[in-house]
Each structure stands twice: as C-alpha cells, then as structure tokens.
Short mmCIF file of C-alpha atoms in Angstrom, two decimals:
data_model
loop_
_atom_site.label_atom_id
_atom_site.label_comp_id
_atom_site.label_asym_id
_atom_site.label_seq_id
_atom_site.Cartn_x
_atom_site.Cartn_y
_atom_site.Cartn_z
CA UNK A 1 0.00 0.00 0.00
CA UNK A 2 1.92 3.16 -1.42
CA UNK A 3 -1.01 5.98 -0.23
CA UNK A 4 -3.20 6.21 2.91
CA UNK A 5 -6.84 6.87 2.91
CA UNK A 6 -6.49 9.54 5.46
CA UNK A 7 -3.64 11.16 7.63
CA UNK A 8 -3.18 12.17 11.29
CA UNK A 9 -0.79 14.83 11.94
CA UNK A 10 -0.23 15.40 15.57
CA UNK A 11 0.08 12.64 17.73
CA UNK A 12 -0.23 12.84 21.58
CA UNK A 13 -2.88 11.10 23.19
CA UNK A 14 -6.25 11.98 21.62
CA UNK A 15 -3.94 12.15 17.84
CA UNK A 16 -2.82 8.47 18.24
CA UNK A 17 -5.45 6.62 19.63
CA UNK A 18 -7.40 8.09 16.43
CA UNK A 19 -5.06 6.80 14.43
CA UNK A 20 -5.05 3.69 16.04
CA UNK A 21 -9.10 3.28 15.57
CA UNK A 22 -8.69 3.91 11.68
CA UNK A 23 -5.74 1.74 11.24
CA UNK A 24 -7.74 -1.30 13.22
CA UNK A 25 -10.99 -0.53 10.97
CA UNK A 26 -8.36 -1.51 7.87
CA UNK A 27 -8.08 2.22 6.45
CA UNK A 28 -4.50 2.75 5.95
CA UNK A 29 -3.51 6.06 7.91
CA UNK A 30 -0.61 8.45 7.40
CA UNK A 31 1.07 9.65 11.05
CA UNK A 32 3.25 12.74 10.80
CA UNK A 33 3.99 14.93 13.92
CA UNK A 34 6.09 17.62 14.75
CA UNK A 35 8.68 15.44 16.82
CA UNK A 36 9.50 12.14 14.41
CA UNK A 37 10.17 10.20 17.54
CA UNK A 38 6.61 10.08 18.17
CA UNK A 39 5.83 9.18 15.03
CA UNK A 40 8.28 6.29 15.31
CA UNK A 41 7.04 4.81 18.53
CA UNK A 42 3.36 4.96 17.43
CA UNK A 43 4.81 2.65 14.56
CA UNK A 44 7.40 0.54 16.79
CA UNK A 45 4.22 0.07 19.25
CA UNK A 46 1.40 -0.21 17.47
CA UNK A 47 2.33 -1.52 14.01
CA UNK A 48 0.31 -4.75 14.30
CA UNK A 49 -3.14 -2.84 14.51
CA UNK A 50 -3.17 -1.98 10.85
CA UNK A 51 -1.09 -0.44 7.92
CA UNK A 52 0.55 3.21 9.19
CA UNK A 53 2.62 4.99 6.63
CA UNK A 54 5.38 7.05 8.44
CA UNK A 55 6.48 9.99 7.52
CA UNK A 56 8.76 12.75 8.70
CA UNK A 57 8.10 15.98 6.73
CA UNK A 58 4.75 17.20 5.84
CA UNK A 59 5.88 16.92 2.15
CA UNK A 60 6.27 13.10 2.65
CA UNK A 61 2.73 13.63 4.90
CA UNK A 62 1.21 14.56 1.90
CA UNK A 63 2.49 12.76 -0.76
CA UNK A 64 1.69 9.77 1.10
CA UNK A 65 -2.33 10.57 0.60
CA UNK A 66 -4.49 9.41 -1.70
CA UNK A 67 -6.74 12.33 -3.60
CA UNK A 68 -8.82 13.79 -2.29
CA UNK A 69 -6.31 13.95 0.74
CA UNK A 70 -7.99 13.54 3.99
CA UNK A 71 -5.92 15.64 6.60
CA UNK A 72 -6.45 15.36 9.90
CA UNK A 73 -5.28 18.06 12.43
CA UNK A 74 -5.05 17.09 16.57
CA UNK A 75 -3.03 19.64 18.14
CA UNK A 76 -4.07 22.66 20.43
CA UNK A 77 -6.24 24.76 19.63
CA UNK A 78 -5.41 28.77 19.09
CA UNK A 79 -2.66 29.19 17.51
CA UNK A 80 -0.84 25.93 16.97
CA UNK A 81 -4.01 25.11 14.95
CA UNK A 82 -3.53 28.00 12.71
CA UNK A 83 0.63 27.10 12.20
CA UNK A 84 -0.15 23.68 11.11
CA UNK A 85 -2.96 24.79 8.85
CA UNK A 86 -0.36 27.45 7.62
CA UNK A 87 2.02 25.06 6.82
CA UNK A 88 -0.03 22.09 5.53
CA UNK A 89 -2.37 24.38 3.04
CA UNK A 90 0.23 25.03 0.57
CA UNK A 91 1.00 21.53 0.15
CA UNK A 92 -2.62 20.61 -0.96
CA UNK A 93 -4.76 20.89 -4.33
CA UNK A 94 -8.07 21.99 -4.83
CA UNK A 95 -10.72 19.33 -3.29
CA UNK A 96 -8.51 18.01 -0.69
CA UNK A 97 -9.83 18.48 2.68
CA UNK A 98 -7.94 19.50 6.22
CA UNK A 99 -10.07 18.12 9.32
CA UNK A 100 -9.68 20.07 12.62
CA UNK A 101 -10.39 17.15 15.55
CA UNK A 102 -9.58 19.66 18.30
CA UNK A 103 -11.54 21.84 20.53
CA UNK A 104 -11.42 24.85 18.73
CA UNK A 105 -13.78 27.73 18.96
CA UNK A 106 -16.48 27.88 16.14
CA UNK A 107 -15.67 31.54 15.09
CA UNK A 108 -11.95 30.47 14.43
CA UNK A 109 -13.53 27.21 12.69
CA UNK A 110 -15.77 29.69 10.57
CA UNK A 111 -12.61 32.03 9.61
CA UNK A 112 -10.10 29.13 8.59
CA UNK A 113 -13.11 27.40 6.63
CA UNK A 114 -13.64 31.15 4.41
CA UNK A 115 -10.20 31.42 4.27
CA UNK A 116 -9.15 27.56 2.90
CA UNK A 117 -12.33 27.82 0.81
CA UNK A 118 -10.53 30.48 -1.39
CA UNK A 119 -7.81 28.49 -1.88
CA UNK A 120 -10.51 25.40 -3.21
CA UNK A 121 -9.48 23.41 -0.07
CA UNK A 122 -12.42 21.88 2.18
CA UNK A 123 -11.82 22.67 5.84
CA UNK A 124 -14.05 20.41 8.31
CA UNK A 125 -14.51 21.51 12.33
CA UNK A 126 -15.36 18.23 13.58
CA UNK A 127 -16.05 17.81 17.04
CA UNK A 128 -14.87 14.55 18.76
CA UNK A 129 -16.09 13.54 22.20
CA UNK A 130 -15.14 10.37 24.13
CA UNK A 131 -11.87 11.39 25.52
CA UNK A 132 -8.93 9.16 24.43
CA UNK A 133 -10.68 5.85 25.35
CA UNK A 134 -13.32 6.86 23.18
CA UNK A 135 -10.80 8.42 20.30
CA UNK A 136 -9.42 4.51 20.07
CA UNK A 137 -12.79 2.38 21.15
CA UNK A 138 -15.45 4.90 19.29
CA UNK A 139 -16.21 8.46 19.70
CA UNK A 140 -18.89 10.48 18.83
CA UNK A 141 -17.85 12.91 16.20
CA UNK A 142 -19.70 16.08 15.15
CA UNK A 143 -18.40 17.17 11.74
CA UNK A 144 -19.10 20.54 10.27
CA UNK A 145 -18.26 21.59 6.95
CA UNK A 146 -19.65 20.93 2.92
CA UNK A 147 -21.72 18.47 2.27
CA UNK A 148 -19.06 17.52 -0.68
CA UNK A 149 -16.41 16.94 2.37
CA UNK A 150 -18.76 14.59 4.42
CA UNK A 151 -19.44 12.66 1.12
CA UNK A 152 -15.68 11.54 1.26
CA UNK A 153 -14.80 12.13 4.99
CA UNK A 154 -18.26 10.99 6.38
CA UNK A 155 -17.50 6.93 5.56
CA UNK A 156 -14.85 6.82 7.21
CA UNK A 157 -15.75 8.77 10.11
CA UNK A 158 -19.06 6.66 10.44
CA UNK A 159 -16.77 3.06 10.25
CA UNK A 160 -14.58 4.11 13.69
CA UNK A 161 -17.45 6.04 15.25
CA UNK A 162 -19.19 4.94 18.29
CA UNK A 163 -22.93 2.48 17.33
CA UNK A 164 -25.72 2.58 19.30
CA UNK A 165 -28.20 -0.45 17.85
CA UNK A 166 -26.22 -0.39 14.99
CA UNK A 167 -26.33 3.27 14.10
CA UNK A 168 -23.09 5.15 13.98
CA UNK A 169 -22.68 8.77 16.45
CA UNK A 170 -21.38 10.44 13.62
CA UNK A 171 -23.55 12.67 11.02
CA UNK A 172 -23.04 15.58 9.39
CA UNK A 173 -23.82 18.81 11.71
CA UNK A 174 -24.38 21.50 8.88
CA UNK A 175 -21.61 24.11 7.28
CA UNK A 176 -18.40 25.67 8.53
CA UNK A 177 -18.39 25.65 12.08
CA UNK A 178 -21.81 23.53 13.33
CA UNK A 179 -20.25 21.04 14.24
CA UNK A 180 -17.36 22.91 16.59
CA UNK A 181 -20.46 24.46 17.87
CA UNK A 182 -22.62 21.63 18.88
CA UNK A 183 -19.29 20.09 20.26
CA UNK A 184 -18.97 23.36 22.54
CA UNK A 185 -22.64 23.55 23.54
CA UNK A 186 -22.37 19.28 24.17
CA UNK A 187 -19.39 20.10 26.75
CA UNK A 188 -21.38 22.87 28.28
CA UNK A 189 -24.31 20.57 28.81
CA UNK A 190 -21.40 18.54 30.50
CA UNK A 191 -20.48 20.81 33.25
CA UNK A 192 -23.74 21.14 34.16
CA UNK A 193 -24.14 17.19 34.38
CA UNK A 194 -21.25 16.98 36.50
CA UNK A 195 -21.79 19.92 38.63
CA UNK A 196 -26.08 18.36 39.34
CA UNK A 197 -24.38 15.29 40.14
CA UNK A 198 -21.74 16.81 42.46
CA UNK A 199 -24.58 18.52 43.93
CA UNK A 200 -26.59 15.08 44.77
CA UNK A 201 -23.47 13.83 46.58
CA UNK A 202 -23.02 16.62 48.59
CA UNK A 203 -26.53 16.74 49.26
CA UNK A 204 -26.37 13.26 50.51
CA UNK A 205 -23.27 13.32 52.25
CA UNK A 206 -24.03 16.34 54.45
CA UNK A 207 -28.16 16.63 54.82
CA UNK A 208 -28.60 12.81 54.55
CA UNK A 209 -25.45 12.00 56.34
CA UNK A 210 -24.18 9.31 53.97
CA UNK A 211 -20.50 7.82 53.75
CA UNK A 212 -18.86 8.57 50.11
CA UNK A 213 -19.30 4.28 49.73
CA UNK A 214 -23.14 4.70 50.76
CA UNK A 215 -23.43 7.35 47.91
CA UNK A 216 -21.75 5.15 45.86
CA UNK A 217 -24.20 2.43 46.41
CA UNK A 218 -27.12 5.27 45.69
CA UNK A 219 -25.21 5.99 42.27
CA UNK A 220 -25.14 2.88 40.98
CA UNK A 221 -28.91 1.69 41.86
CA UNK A 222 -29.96 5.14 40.09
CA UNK A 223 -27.36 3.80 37.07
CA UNK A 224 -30.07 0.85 36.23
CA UNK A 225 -32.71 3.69 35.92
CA UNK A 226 -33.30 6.45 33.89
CA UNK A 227 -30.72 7.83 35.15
CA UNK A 228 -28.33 6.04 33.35
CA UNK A 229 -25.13 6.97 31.99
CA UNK A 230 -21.86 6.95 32.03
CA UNK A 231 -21.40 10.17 34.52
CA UNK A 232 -23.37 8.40 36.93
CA UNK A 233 -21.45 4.75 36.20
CA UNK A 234 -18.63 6.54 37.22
CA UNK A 235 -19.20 8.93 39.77
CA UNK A 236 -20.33 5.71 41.70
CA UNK A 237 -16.54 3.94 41.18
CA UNK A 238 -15.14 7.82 42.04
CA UNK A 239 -16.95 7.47 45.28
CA UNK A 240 -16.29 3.91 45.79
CA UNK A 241 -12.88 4.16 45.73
CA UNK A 242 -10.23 4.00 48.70
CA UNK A 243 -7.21 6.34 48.61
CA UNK A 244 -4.46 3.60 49.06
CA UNK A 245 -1.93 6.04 50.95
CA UNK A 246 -4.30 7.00 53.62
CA UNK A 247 -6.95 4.60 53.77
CA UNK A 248 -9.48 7.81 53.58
CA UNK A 249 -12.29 8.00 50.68
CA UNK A 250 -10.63 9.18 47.37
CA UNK A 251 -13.03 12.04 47.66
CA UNK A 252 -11.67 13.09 50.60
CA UNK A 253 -8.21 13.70 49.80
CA UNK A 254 -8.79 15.34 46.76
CA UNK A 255 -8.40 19.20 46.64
CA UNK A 256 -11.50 20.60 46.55
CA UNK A 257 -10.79 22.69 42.80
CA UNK A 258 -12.21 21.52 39.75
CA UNK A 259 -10.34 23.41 36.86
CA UNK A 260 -11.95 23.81 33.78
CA UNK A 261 -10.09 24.21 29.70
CA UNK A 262 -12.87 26.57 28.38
CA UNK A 263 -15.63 25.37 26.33
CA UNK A 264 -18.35 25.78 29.20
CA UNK A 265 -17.10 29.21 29.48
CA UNK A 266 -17.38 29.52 25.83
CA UNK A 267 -21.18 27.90 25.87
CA UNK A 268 -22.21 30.77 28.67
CA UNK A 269 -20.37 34.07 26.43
CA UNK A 270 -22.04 32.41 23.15
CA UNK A 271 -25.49 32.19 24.45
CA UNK A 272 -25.22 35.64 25.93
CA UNK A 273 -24.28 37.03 21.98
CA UNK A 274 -27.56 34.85 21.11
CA UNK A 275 -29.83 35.76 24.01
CA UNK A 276 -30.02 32.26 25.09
CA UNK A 277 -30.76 31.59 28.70
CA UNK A 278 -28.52 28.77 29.73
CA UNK A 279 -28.38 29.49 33.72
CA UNK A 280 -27.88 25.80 34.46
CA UNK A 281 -24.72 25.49 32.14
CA UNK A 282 -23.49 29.11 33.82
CA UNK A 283 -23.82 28.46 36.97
CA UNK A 284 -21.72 25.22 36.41
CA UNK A 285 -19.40 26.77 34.83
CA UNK A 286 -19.19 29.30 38.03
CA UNK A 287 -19.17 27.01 40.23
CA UNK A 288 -16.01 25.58 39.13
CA UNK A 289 -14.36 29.30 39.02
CA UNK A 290 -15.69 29.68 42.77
CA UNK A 291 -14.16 26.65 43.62
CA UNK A 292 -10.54 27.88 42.32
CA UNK A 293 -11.13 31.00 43.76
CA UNK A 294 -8.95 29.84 47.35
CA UNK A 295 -7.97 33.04 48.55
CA UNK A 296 -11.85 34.31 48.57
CA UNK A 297 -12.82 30.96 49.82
CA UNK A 298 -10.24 31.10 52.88
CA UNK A 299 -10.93 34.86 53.92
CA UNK A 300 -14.85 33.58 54.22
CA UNK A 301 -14.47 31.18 56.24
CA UNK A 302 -15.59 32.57 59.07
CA UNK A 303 -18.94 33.84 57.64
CA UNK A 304 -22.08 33.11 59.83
CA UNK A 305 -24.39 30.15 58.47
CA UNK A 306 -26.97 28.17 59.72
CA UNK A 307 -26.02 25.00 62.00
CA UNK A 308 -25.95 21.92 59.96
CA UNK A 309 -27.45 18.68 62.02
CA UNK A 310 -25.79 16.34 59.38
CA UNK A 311 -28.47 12.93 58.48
CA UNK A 312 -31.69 15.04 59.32
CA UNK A 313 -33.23 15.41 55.69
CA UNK A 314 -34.94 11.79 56.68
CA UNK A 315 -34.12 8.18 55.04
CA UNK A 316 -36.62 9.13 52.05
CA UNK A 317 -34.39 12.34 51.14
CA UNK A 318 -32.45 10.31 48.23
CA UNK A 319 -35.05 9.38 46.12
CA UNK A 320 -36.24 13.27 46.75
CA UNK A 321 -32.52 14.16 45.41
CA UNK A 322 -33.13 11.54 42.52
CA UNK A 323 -36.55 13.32 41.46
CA UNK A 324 -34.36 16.91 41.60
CA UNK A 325 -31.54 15.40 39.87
CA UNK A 326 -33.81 14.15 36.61
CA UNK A 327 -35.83 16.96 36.73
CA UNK A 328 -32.68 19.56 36.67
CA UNK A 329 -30.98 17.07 34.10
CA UNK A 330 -33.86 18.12 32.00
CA UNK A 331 -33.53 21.50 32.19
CA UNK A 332 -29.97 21.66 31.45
CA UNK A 333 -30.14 19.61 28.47
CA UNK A 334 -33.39 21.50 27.38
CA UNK A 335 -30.95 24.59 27.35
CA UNK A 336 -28.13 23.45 25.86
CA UNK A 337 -30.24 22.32 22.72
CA UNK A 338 -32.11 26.08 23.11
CA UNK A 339 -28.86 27.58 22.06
CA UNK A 340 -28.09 24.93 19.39
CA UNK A 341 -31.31 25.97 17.59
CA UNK A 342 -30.46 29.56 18.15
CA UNK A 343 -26.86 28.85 17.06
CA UNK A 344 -28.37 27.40 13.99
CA UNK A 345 -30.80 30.27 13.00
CA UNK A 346 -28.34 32.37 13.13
CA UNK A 347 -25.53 30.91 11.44
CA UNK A 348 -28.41 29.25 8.52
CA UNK A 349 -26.59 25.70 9.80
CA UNK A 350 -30.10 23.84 9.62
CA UNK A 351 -28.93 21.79 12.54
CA UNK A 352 -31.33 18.40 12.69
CA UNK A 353 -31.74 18.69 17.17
CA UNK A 354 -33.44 14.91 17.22
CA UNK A 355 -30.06 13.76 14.98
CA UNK A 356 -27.36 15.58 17.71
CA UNK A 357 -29.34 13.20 20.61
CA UNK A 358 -28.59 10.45 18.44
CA UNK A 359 -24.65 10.65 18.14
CA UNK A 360 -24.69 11.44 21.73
CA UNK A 361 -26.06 8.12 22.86
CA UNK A 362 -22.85 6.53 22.53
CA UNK A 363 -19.24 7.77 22.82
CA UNK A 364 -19.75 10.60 24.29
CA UNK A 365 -19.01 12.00 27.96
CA UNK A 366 -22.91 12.77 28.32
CA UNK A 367 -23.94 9.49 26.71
CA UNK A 368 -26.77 8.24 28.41
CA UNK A 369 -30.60 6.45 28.73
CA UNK A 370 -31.93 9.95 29.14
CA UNK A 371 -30.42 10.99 25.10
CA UNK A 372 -33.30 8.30 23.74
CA UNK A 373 -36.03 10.16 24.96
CA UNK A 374 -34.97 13.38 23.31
CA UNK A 375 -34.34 12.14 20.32
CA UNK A 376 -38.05 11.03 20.69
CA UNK A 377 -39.75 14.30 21.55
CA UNK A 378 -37.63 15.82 18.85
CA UNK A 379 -38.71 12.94 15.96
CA UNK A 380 -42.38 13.96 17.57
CA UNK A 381 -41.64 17.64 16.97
CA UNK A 382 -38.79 18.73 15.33
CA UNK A 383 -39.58 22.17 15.67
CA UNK A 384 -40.39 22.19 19.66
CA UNK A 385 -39.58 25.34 22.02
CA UNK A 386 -38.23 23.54 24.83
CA UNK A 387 -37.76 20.18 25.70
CA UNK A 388 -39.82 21.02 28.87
CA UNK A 389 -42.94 21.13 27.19
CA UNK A 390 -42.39 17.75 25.15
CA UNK A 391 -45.23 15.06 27.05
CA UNK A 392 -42.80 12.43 28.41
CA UNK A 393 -40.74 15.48 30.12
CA UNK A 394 -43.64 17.59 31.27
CA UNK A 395 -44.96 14.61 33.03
CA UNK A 396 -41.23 13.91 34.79
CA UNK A 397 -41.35 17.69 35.97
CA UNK A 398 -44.61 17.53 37.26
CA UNK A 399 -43.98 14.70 39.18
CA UNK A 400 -40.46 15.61 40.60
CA UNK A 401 -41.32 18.75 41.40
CA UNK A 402 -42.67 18.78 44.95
CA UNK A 403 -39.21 16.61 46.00
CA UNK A 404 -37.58 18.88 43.29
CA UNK A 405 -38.38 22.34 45.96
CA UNK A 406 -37.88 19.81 49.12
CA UNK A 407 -34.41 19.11 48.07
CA UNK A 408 -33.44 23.02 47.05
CA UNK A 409 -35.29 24.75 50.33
CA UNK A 410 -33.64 21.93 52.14
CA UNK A 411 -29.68 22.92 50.91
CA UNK A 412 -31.07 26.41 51.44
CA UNK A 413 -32.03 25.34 54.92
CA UNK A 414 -28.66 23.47 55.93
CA UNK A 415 -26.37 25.90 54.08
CA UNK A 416 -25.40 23.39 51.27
CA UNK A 417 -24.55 25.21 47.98
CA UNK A 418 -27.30 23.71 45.21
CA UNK A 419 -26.91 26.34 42.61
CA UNK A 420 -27.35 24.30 39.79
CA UNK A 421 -30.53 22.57 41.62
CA UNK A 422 -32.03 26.20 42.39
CA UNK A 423 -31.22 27.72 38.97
CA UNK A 424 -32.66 24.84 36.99
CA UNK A 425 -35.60 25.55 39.33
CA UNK A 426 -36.22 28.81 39.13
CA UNK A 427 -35.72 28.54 35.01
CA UNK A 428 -38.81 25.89 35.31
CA UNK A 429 -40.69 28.53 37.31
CA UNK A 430 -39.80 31.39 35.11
CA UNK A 431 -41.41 29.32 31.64
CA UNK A 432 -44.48 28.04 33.24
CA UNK A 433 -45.34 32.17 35.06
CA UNK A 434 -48.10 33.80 33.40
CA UNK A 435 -46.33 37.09 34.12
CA UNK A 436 -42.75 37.92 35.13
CA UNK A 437 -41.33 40.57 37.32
CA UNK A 438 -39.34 41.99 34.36
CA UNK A 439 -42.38 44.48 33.35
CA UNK A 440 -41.14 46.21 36.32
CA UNK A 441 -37.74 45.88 35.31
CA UNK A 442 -38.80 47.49 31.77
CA UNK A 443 -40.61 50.44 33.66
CA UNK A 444 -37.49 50.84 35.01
CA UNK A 445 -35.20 51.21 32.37
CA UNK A 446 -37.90 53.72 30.79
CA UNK A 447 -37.67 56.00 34.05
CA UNK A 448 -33.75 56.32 33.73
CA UNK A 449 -32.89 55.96 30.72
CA UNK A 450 -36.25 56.80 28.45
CA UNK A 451 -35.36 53.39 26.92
CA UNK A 452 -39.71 52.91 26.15
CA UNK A 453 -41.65 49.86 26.98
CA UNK A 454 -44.58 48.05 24.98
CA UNK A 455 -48.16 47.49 26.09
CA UNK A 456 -50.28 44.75 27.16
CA UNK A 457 -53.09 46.22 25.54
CA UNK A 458 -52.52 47.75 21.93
CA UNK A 459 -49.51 47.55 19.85
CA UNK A 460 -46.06 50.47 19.69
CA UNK A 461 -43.68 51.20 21.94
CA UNK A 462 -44.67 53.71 24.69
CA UNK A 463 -42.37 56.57 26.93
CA UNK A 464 -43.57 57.93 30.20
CA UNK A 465 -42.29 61.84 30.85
CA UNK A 466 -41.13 60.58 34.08
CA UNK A 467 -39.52 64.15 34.69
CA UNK A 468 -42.87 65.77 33.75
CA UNK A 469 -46.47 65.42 33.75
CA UNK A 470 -45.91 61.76 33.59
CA UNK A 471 -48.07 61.53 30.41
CA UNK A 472 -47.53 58.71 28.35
CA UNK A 473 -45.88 59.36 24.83
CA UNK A 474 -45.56 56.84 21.69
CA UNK A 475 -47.74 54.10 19.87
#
C-alpha cells in the first residue's frame, strides 16, 4: 500500500489513539507529527493494529495521501491550529480536505473554513467527544463543513465512530463551524451534568449523612434507571474508591478545585451574543471558578451560616434528590439544545436537534438512557420550544417537582450550595409564570434611561415623561 486513505498529523494522546481506531478498521492512515520520535514509537508500538505509513516531513505527509487527501489536524487549539494549517495548506490541491479534531472555537472554525475555501481546499470543524478511550474504542464525532467533504470524509468517520443499535454517532452537523459548535454547547451541557451530580453527593453526604461508599451504592442503583449513563457509572466507582496512601475515601483527599479548559465558558459568552438563557450550564461553569477562587474561599471562612445537624433530611431524602436530579438534568439539556437551535438560525446551519441526541447516545461523555427520549420528543416535533414542554418530560417535571423544591429549600435550609438545583428551578418557574417581574424591570429602564416599553393592551412602543407630567408618549 503506497497511499493512505487519510492522515493524522499530531500525535499525543487523543492524535494516536485516532489513528489507532482507523488503522484497526483496515483504512491505511498516514502519522506525521512535529517530533518524528513520536511518530516512530506509534509505529514501533502499534504496528500490528493496521497499515501506518510514516512519515517525517509534511511533504512526505502529503504525498503519502491518496486524492482527495484527507488531513487530519489534533493539536491545540489557538494558535498551533492555525501554524499547522499554515504550513499544511500550501501543500494541498483543490478538493482536498484539512479536518480540525480539536476543541477549537467555532468563530476560528468559521474564519479558517472562508479562508481555505478560497484556496478550493475543504476545511471540516469536527467535534470529537469520548476522551482518548473513546478516540481509540469509538467516539462520537460532530463534523461541520460541505456536504461535498462529508461525502468523502463521512464513511470513514461513520466506520470508527461509536454504534448505538447499529447506528453510527457520527452525522453531518451543517456548514463551517456547526459542528465545533454543537461540540462546545455538548461540553457545556457537561459541566452542568457533572456539577447536578456533584450537587446530589453533597446533598447526601451532608443533609442525609451518607459515607462517600453509601453514595456510591445510591449511584449505581440510580445507574439501572433512567438515570443512566456513564457520569453516573462513574461517579459511583469515584466514590467507591479508597485512597491507598491513607486509607481515607478518594473524595476526601482530593483538593476541593475543579479546573476547567474553556468550552463551558465559551457555551455561557455564546449564548449571551444569542440571548439564550442557559443558567444551568453558567452556573456550572461558576461554580467551578468559585471553587478555584482559594484566597476568597479562605478569607470567608468565618462567615455566619446556619447550623448543619448532618443525616436530618430523613431516610426518604435520596429518592427526593433523585426526582431533583432528573428533573434539573432536564432543564440543562433542554438549554443546551435552546442555544443549538439559536446557534443554527443564526448561522443558517439547519442543525437536525433529534439527529445531535442520536450521536450522543454513545461515545460521548454525556452518553446516556436519558439521550433516547430526546431524540423522541424531537422525531415527535422537530420544531419544539423547549424540551420542557415535550409530554414524556412535562410529566417527569410535574412529578419531581414537589421533591424537586424539598431538596433546594432543604440545601437552602442546611447551608449546602445547590446552585445548579435552584437555577434549573427557578428557570422551570420562570417558563411556566403567566407574568414575570421583568415588566417592572422594563418600567425601570424607561424611568432612567427613556429606553420605552410596549403594552399589554394595543400595539407600539410607549415613553412615560417621568420628569414631567408623567403623560404617556408613543404608539
């Protein structure tokens, strides 16, 4: 075999272990990267998986493609991304395609794809989830690009892709950067997973009064439920698990920081730019940057708080934290697909919502039971406002929601932090109010800053001459 179907340039982790998956499904892969030794030991290691053409300079990288070269890019985003597109582009001919399989932010994905579309050369923003278990075993991937691009990148894509009943977690997102964005909104949805379900274990540990190994036990009996997934499969070995130096709970002698690498930032700043309310993914996001925050944390310390009695929420307070848990899941996921409908009105991406719940079944960080329903109330109505309203979920919110307030006036009450429990709340309560306080809010900004308000009653926009005879100007 003289050419390779496709070619990986960059290969730490996430770069080689895709490699690895494409070589094992028989498609014969070009490695390059910056460093040749790593290129060498990928070969020396791994050489039995499949066929790997070496080579040291991207010239060789190149020539060693078949046409339409296939080009795949996994190194940092920023700037790195831009080098190696800088120095790879010149080497390439009209139709051949570079793939970015990093995190990158959709606006740069939307400027290289302009700028490489000039030159004739297809530039793809695909979005791979799974982490680098899932980069070898099966990701999901969220490719944006042409619709020319996916008809030769798309097969191969599908073939190493995570299957869920036999359908791959792979499908093409929409133009330039949809699928960078749906990657970014999918992580967002993420921290707010993790941050509901770091809330339910704290909420256990300190109002029920569990041990981190009686949580665990909680975690996995909600895993055969509908709470399954694979956040909950393993926050329940997280839990489990001893730390072997000092015989304490793992939890335990972790610090208490949770660092973040950007994308649920970016989630929060895009669906401010769109409007979008996504409380549940900012407040995750927040919470992390709290939790960093030490030198705030240690100067509050002494801060007065209500006296916690530790195990008095009552033995039935877990399957009240269960009922928050879904209910708050829903919300957050409800949000996250909010701003990829938004993202794709603006942007003309014609994003398919029901198809993104598909790939996300499998591969994924957020795969999970839960995805299976959404794909269903989006296949019932593609077109739907929120997920909240959707039968199967309005029924689930209904029913969790007297445990639902239990479990946030309870944290409230025992001075646990629950902000992604009371935030997911409070957006429930904000869609199903008849009226909202913000008419008051809009009579204010009119007041100071003559910035007009509508009517309930007949159409225009109206001013009051606050200063004046407060008559009412406008229509």
């Amino acid at each position: 075999m003289d050419k390779a179907r496709i070619g990986v340039t960059g290969l730490a982790v996430m770069g080689r272990n895709l490699a690895r998956n494409l070589a094992r499904h028989g498609h014969p892969v070009a490695v390059h990267n910056r460093t040749p030794a790593k290129t060498k030991a990928l070969v020396e290691e791994f050489g039995d998986e499949g066929t790997f053409l070496p080579a040291d300079t991207p010239e060789e990288f190149v020539a060693s493609l078949e046409r339409p070269r296939r080009l795949v890019i996994m190194v940092k985003a920023g700037a790195p991304t831009d080098a190696v597109i800088d120095e790879f582009a010149p080497l390439l001919e009209p139709g051949d395609m570079i793939v970015d399989g990093g995190n990158a932010h959709f606006a740069d994905t939307r400027r290289r794809e302009a700028a490489l579309r000039e030159r004739g050369v297809h530039f793809v923003g695909a979005g791979i989830s799974g982490g680098e278990e899932g980069a070898l075993h099966g990701p999901s991937i969220m490719p944006g690009g042409s619709a020319e691009s996916y008809a030769a990148l798309g097969p191969l894509l599908e073939d190493i892709a995570a299957k869920v009943d036999g359908t791959p977690c792979c499908v093409h997102v929409g133009p330039d950067g949809a699928g960078h964005f749906v990657k970014m909104v999918h992580n967002g949805i993420e921290y707010a997973d993790m941050q509901l379900i770091a809330e339910s274990y704290d909420l256990l540990r300190h109002a029920a009064g569990l041990t981190p190994a009686e949580i665990a036990e909680v975690f996995r009996t909600w895993n055969t439920g509908r709470l399954e997934s694979y956040l909950i499969e393993i926050t329940a070995e997280v839990l489990a698990h001893t730390d072997a130096a000092t015989g304490a709970p793992f939890v335990d002698v972790v610090l208490d920081q949770a660092e973040q690498k950007g994308t649920g930032r970016w989630t929060v700043q895009t669906a401010l730019d769109l409007g979008v309310p996504v409380g549940g993914i900012a407040e995750a996001v927040f919470a992390r940057s709290v939790s960093g925050h030490a030198e705030l944390r240690e100067a509050a310390q002494h801060l007065p708080g209500p006296a916690r009695a530790s195990g008095t929420a009552g033995a039935s307070f877990a399957d009240a934290v269960e009922k928050a848990l879904y209910a708050s899941k829903i919300v957050a996921y409800a949000q996250g697909f909010h701003e990829i409908q938004a993202g794709s009105a603006e942007y003309g991406w014609d994003i398919d919502a029901g198809a993104m719940a598909t790939i996300w079944r499998g591969g994924c960080i957020i795969r999970a039971r839960f995805l299976d329903r959404i794909r269903a109330a989006y296949e019932a109505d593609p077109h739907t406002p929120t997920l909240l309203t959707d039968d199967h979920f309005a029924e689930a919110l209904g029913d969790a929601q007297d445990a639902w307030r239990e479990v946030v006036a309870t944290a409230a009450r025992l001075g646990i932090p629950a902000p992604g429990f009371a935030t997911a709340l409070a957006y429930y309560d904000s869609l199903r109010a008849q009226r909202l306080p913000a008419a008051l809010t809009q009579g204010q900004r009119d007041f100071f800053g003559a910035h007009t308000y509508r009517r309930v009653d007949r159409d225009g926009s109206f001013h009051t001459l606050w200063g004046g005879d407060r008559t009412e100007t406008g229509g």
